[in-house]
Amino acid sequence: MGLEKRKQISIRGIVGVENVAELKKGFNRHLHFTLVKDRNVATPRDYYFALAHTVRDHLVGRWIRTQQFYYEADPKRVYYLSLEFYMGRALQNTMINLGLQNASGVGYGGSGRDGRRSCFLDSMATLGLAAYGYGIRYEYGIFNQKIKDGWQVEEADDWLRYGNPWEKARPEFMLPVHFYGRVEEEDGKEPKWVDTQVVLAMPYDTPIPGYMNNTVNTMRLWSARAPNDFNLRDFNVGDYIQAVLDRNLAENISRVLYPNDNFFEGKELRLKQEYFVVAATLQDVIRRFKTSKRNCSGPLSFDSFPDKVAIQLNDTHPAMAIPELMRIFVDIEKLDWDTAWNITKQTFAYTNHTVLPEALERWPVELMEKLLPRHLQIIYRINQIHLDVTSLFPDDMDRICRMSLIEEEGGKRVNMAHLCIVGSHKVNGVAEIHSDIVKRDVFRDFNELEPEKFQNKTNGITPRRWLLLCNPGLADLIAEAIGEEYVKDLNQLQKLNDLVDYDAFIRDVAKVKQDNKLKFAQYLEKVYKVDINPASMFDVHVKRIHEYKRQLLNCLHVITMYNRIKRSPIKPFVPRTVIIGGKAAPGYHMAKMIIKLITSVADVVNNDPVIGRKLKVIYLENYRVSLAEKVIPATDLSEQISTAGTEASGTGNMKFMLNGALTIGTMDGANVEMAEEAGEENLFIFGMRVEDVAKMDKEGYDALQYYESLPELKQAINQIKSGYFSPKQPEMFSDIINMLFHHDRFKVFADYESYVKCQERVSALYKDQREWTRVVIKNIAASGKFSSDRTIKEYATEIWGVEPTDLKIPPPSEPREALEETARALRKN
Ligand SMILES: *Cc1c(COP(=O)(O)O)cnc(C)c1O
């Protein structure tokens, strides 16, 4: 274990001797009583679990306290609904936020899952918001990626096999969710949803600690359970064994996360998942509202509901929350339609995450009618009123059709984005350029009808995970230079601009990067048996594999560099290690071919003696948060090269900037704002702007013309086409070639020349390490805007109607009266 005895002071927490002794005691107790092991038989995993339980013990008091505090102060609650939370590694994060980080060297690999969106939970807790994350407890998270013979192979991620020390099951709060059935409509009576099938939703709670503020919020994930009488009542009477076996059918709802990224696949099980989380969560929300201090004492009224509840829809995935809340208000709570609709609209806000048409959810009416018949009726009624209102404005039939919640052509479908816009009081995009496109193009008609509804909230990342946790060397260096306050106020990084000419600081920053690169090189060597040159530029392109993210453009640059070295082997060349990684959706053929092409190019490049140590290509297997934490601090060059107008924001770009990588990128997503913050001259910006892409769409994109006029592009394409990288199967990449020439929606060839020239500027600057590092410092200094604390503050004040607070909840060591006093102080605010 190596628990350090001496008192350590660092940005990552102050740990006294007493604290260390206490942690040690807890650790030994858990190893013995919880894991039932002694040191002779304990495995590394046992040690990890013992430490996790010990750290968890430090959370529990604060967790209970925080929830008591919310009950006493009764602030407005914020509910963040998402189908994609599944936690990253909690241990290190918890230790940092509790100030326990330096009590031990954490070397255990708790298996990592993709923890996208957990940045927001961290910031909400750090800002003291009474917030809850709600989602599904998938038994299998995003698949594990294996690369076999250069191809992606998927493996199930059985992350719960050894148990999860962070979650607490709450079977006492289990709730029913209904599916199927029919709507009974008798004259003069309200419609009734009857003959439904019931599935139970079991909550599992995970603590979300804020940074050094005694706040611990809750993430509640639902797991599907069959009721004990499942299949034993009606037709299956008598077949007890079969009925028990069939419980799997109901419990499949929370079995597995759909691994698509930016792609809508209209599967019934997915719609069940979406409604499952919504139905369980809204019952919880309403129970909490009804049992709040003031509603318990006075008569119940829902008029104050929007003052007490804000619900954020993360993408359209939880969109069924809108008709579900209407169903609860109208059918169960007996509110009249207009009252219910006004409360509903004031409660919801919707975040759009993509403008790619293939990603937009459009559920077949037929499927929805079968699975959720009452909700479909409600959606039709919402639509009827919406279209009546719409037609008061420019009476053009085309516009009314475009704005309908129900699409008619090619089979009736419910447009979930339209439902979200109509049912919310605010709609936001996730970067300035994306929000502009949302207003100008995708939802233009809606913006013309209600312009005050549309906003921007530029994404952010948590500096706790994406700097303190993953890059302690840089975090400590910054703390030495400007103090520790930047962790809660990332704009203070601007102070680093004063140090941009100090040789000692430049040297220290370069040293931290070099140490991180060495460490990552050693990791690759150990785990993948690859030898990389730590003196080379680490050129990193890691994100989901998708045509719009243009890994193919990077691949063409790699081939171009290869050909240049082969042509002039003795000409000086700035050595590079190109690292590409990411998962492809299992059903996305083109993305899987792109992986095979990259691994095939890597095979040729890495085994060519003429190339030597000048150029290496690594495919980083199974890219996930825990791997991102390793590779990002070791990166020199961050690749953010999507076709302008296609990447909504990106968050990878921000992580790299904060960790001292320079960006080569298009004017897309948050890259635009990164260039604005750091100065365009401090990023490597290339390629078409959104306007150029739009013009080309109008005038036509001719891939062949670029191929014919750019000899190096022609050579690279000819090599792929002729089997240079796949000699045993020369036709291997014909689908890619065919796409690039005839139906490339993302115009790879159009940006090739500009990209390659920009890469030459990158290499030129890299030769001057001092100047390179000065630009790195300017980038870090300009990255403060991209803290998710800033993002969440904007959501809080401009959408949710709540104020972040610096009030510190009294720790469990202080008496209950202190808590009540703080609660009074908050109520007064
Ligand atoms: C941050 C992150 C992403 C998002 O990357 P983009 O470059 O914004 O697409 C994807 N996967 C993992 C594991 C991440 O940590």
PDB file of C-alpha atoms in Angstrom, residues 41 167 190 192-193 203 207 283 420 466 487 563 677 696 767 811:
ATOM      1  CA  VAL A  41      -4.510 -14.294  -0.149  1.00  0.00           C
ATOM      2  CA  GLU A 167     -23.695   1.922  -5.469  1.00  0.00           C
ATOM      3  CA  GLU A 190     -61.329  10.478 -18.738  1.00  0.00           C
ATOM      4  CA  LYS A 192     -57.904   5.107 -18.890  1.00  0.00           C
ATOM      5  CA  TRP A 193     -54.733   3.185 -19.735  1.00  0.00           C
ATOM      6  CA  PRO A 203     -33.089   2.322  -7.884  1.00  0.00           C
ATOM      7  CA  PRO A 207     -22.761   9.395  -4.339  1.00  0.00           C
ATOM      8  CA  GLN A 283     -42.675   9.166 -10.084  1.00  0.00           C
ATOM      9  CA  CYS A 420     -38.845  18.433 -27.030  1.00  0.00           C
ATOM     10  CA  TRP A 466      -9.290  16.250 -16.477  1.00  0.00           C
ATOM     11  CA  VAL A 487      -9.383  24.489  -9.334  1.00  0.00           C
ATOM     12  CA  ASN A 563       5.571   8.545 -49.043  1.00  0.00           C
ATOM     13  CA  GLU A 677      -9.951  32.433 -26.342  1.00  0.00           C
ATOM     14  CA  MET A 696     -19.930  23.607 -51.875  1.00  0.00           C
ATOM     15  CA  LYS A 767      11.384  21.890 -34.093  1.00  0.00           C
ATOM     16  CA  PRO A 811     -19.709  18.465   7.961  1.00  0.00           C
TER      17      PRO A 811
END
